Amino acid sequence: MTRADYIPELSEVRMVRRAPEHPLPFADDDRAYVRGCLSALEAAFGFTAFPGLSFDQVPARTLISHFIAWWRTLEPRTPAQAEAHARLPAAIRLVDTVSIWLEEQARRRPPAGR
């Protein structure tokens, strides 16, 4: 069901480093999409991704790190698994896009005390 020989690409490492250590402020549609991807993956592969945490408690860095690892290591064997797995790249890009947006917003804010 999984491959163990995965070595992250530089772009993936950068996406993980860029993601904040707190949950992302997704727009409602984006939150629904990413949450739906996660739910489909859990149902299709039969695991609980983040036991004890609601979706809105999962730090972005943890979320994107897991999404990338699942994209690279899970090997779908059923149509439901293939469909859930195929949604991961879009979810990864969405998490990364929001992370980039947060970085840009932080750079535009003047330092405190000015």
Short mmCIF file of C-alpha atoms in Angstrom, two decimals:
data_model
loop_
_atom_site.label_atom_id
_atom_site.label_comp_id
_atom_site.label_asym_id
_atom_site.label_seq_id
_atom_site.Cartn_x
_atom_site.Cartn_y
_atom_site.Cartn_z
CA MET A 1 0.00 0.00 0.00
CA THR A 2 2.94 2.39 0.49
CA ARG A 3 6.40 2.89 -0.91
CA ALA A 4 9.16 3.41 1.64
CA ASP A 5 11.87 4.68 -0.71
CA TYR A 6 10.62 8.25 -1.06
CA ILE A 7 13.14 11.11 -1.01
CA PRO A 8 11.54 14.58 -0.98
CA GLU A 9 12.26 16.97 -3.82
CA LEU A 10 13.63 20.42 -3.01
CA SER A 11 10.35 22.08 -4.01
CA GLU A 12 8.48 19.85 -1.55
CA VAL A 13 10.90 20.65 1.25
CA ARG A 14 10.40 24.35 0.54
CA MET A 15 6.61 23.99 0.60
CA VAL A 16 6.79 22.35 4.01
CA ARG A 17 9.19 24.98 5.38
CA ARG A 18 7.01 27.79 4.01
CA ALA A 19 3.84 26.50 5.70
CA PRO A 20 3.16 28.01 9.11
CA GLU A 21 3.03 26.04 12.35
CA HIS A 22 -0.61 27.00 12.82
CA PRO A 23 -3.83 26.22 10.94
CA LEU A 24 -4.46 28.24 7.80
CA PRO A 25 -7.26 30.82 7.45
CA PHE A 26 -8.86 29.12 4.45
CA ALA A 27 -11.80 30.68 2.64
CA ASP A 28 -14.92 28.55 3.16
CA ASP A 29 -14.73 26.90 -0.29
CA ASP A 30 -11.03 26.16 0.08
CA ARG A 31 -11.52 24.72 3.58
CA ALA A 32 -14.30 22.49 2.28
CA TYR A 33 -12.15 21.28 -0.61
CA VAL A 34 -9.07 20.46 1.49
CA ARG A 35 -11.17 18.90 4.25
CA GLY A 36 -13.01 16.85 1.61
CA CYS A 37 -9.71 15.62 0.16
CA LEU A 38 -8.56 14.56 3.60
CA SER A 39 -11.87 12.83 4.40
CA ALA A 40 -11.85 10.97 1.07
CA LEU A 41 -8.29 9.82 1.67
CA GLU A 42 -9.09 8.60 5.19
CA ALA A 43 -12.18 6.73 3.99
CA ALA A 44 -10.52 5.18 0.94
CA PHE A 45 -7.32 4.09 2.67
CA GLY A 46 -8.89 3.28 6.05
CA PHE A 47 -6.91 5.47 8.43
CA THR A 48 -7.39 8.49 10.67
CA ALA A 49 -4.92 11.15 9.65
CA PHE A 50 -4.81 13.32 12.75
CA PRO A 51 -6.34 11.48 15.71
CA GLY A 52 -7.70 13.79 18.38
CA LEU A 53 -7.55 16.91 16.20
CA SER A 54 -10.31 18.53 14.22
CA PHE A 55 -9.38 19.70 10.73
CA ASP A 56 -9.25 23.33 11.93
CA GLN A 57 -6.63 22.40 14.57
CA VAL A 58 -4.10 20.83 12.19
CA PRO A 59 -1.07 23.09 11.62
CA ALA A 60 -0.47 23.88 7.95
CA ARG A 61 3.07 22.50 8.06
CA THR A 62 1.82 19.17 9.38
CA LEU A 63 -1.00 19.07 6.84
CA ILE A 64 1.13 19.76 3.77
CA SER A 65 3.90 17.46 4.99
CA HIS A 66 1.44 14.58 5.30
CA PHE A 67 -0.26 15.40 1.98
CA ILE A 68 3.09 15.34 0.17
CA ALA A 69 4.18 12.11 1.85
CA TRP A 70 0.85 10.44 1.00
CA TRP A 71 1.05 11.65 -2.60
CA ARG A 72 4.50 10.18 -2.97
CA THR A 73 4.11 6.96 -0.97
CA LEU A 74 0.52 5.69 -1.10
CA GLU A 75 -0.15 3.23 -3.88
CA PRO A 76 -3.86 3.17 -4.76
CA ARG A 77 -5.35 -0.26 -5.36
CA THR A 78 -9.05 0.56 -5.70
CA PRO A 79 -10.99 3.16 -7.70
CA ALA A 80 -11.87 5.03 -4.48
CA GLN A 81 -8.20 5.11 -3.47
CA ALA A 82 -7.16 6.28 -6.93
CA GLU A 83 -9.72 9.09 -6.87
CA ALA A 84 -8.78 10.26 -3.37
CA HIS A 85 -5.07 10.04 -4.20
CA ALA A 86 -5.54 12.02 -7.43
CA ARG A 87 -6.97 14.95 -5.46
CA LEU A 88 -3.82 15.38 -3.36
CA PRO A 89 -1.81 17.57 -5.79
CA ALA A 90 -4.58 20.19 -5.87
CA ALA A 91 -4.86 20.17 -2.09
CA ILE A 92 -1.07 20.51 -1.79
CA ARG A 93 -1.08 23.48 -4.18
CA LEU A 94 -3.94 25.09 -2.29
CA VAL A 95 -2.18 24.79 1.07
CA ASP A 96 1.01 26.16 -0.49
CA THR A 97 -0.83 29.05 -2.15
CA VAL A 98 -2.39 30.14 1.14
CA SER A 99 1.00 29.80 2.85
CA ILE A 100 2.59 32.04 0.21
CA TRP A 101 -0.23 34.57 0.60
CA LEU A 102 0.34 34.68 4.37
CA GLU A 103 4.07 35.26 3.81
CA GLU A 104 3.32 38.13 1.44
CA GLN A 105 0.84 39.68 3.88
CA ALA A 106 3.40 39.49 6.69
CA ARG A 107 6.02 41.24 4.53
CA ARG A 108 3.63 44.08 3.71
CA ARG A 109 2.84 44.86 7.34
CA PRO A 110 5.01 47.55 8.86
CA PRO A 111 7.07 46.40 11.87
CA ALA A 112 5.43 46.97 15.25
CA GLY A 113 6.19 50.35 16.78
CA ARG A 114 6.29 52.31 13.53
#
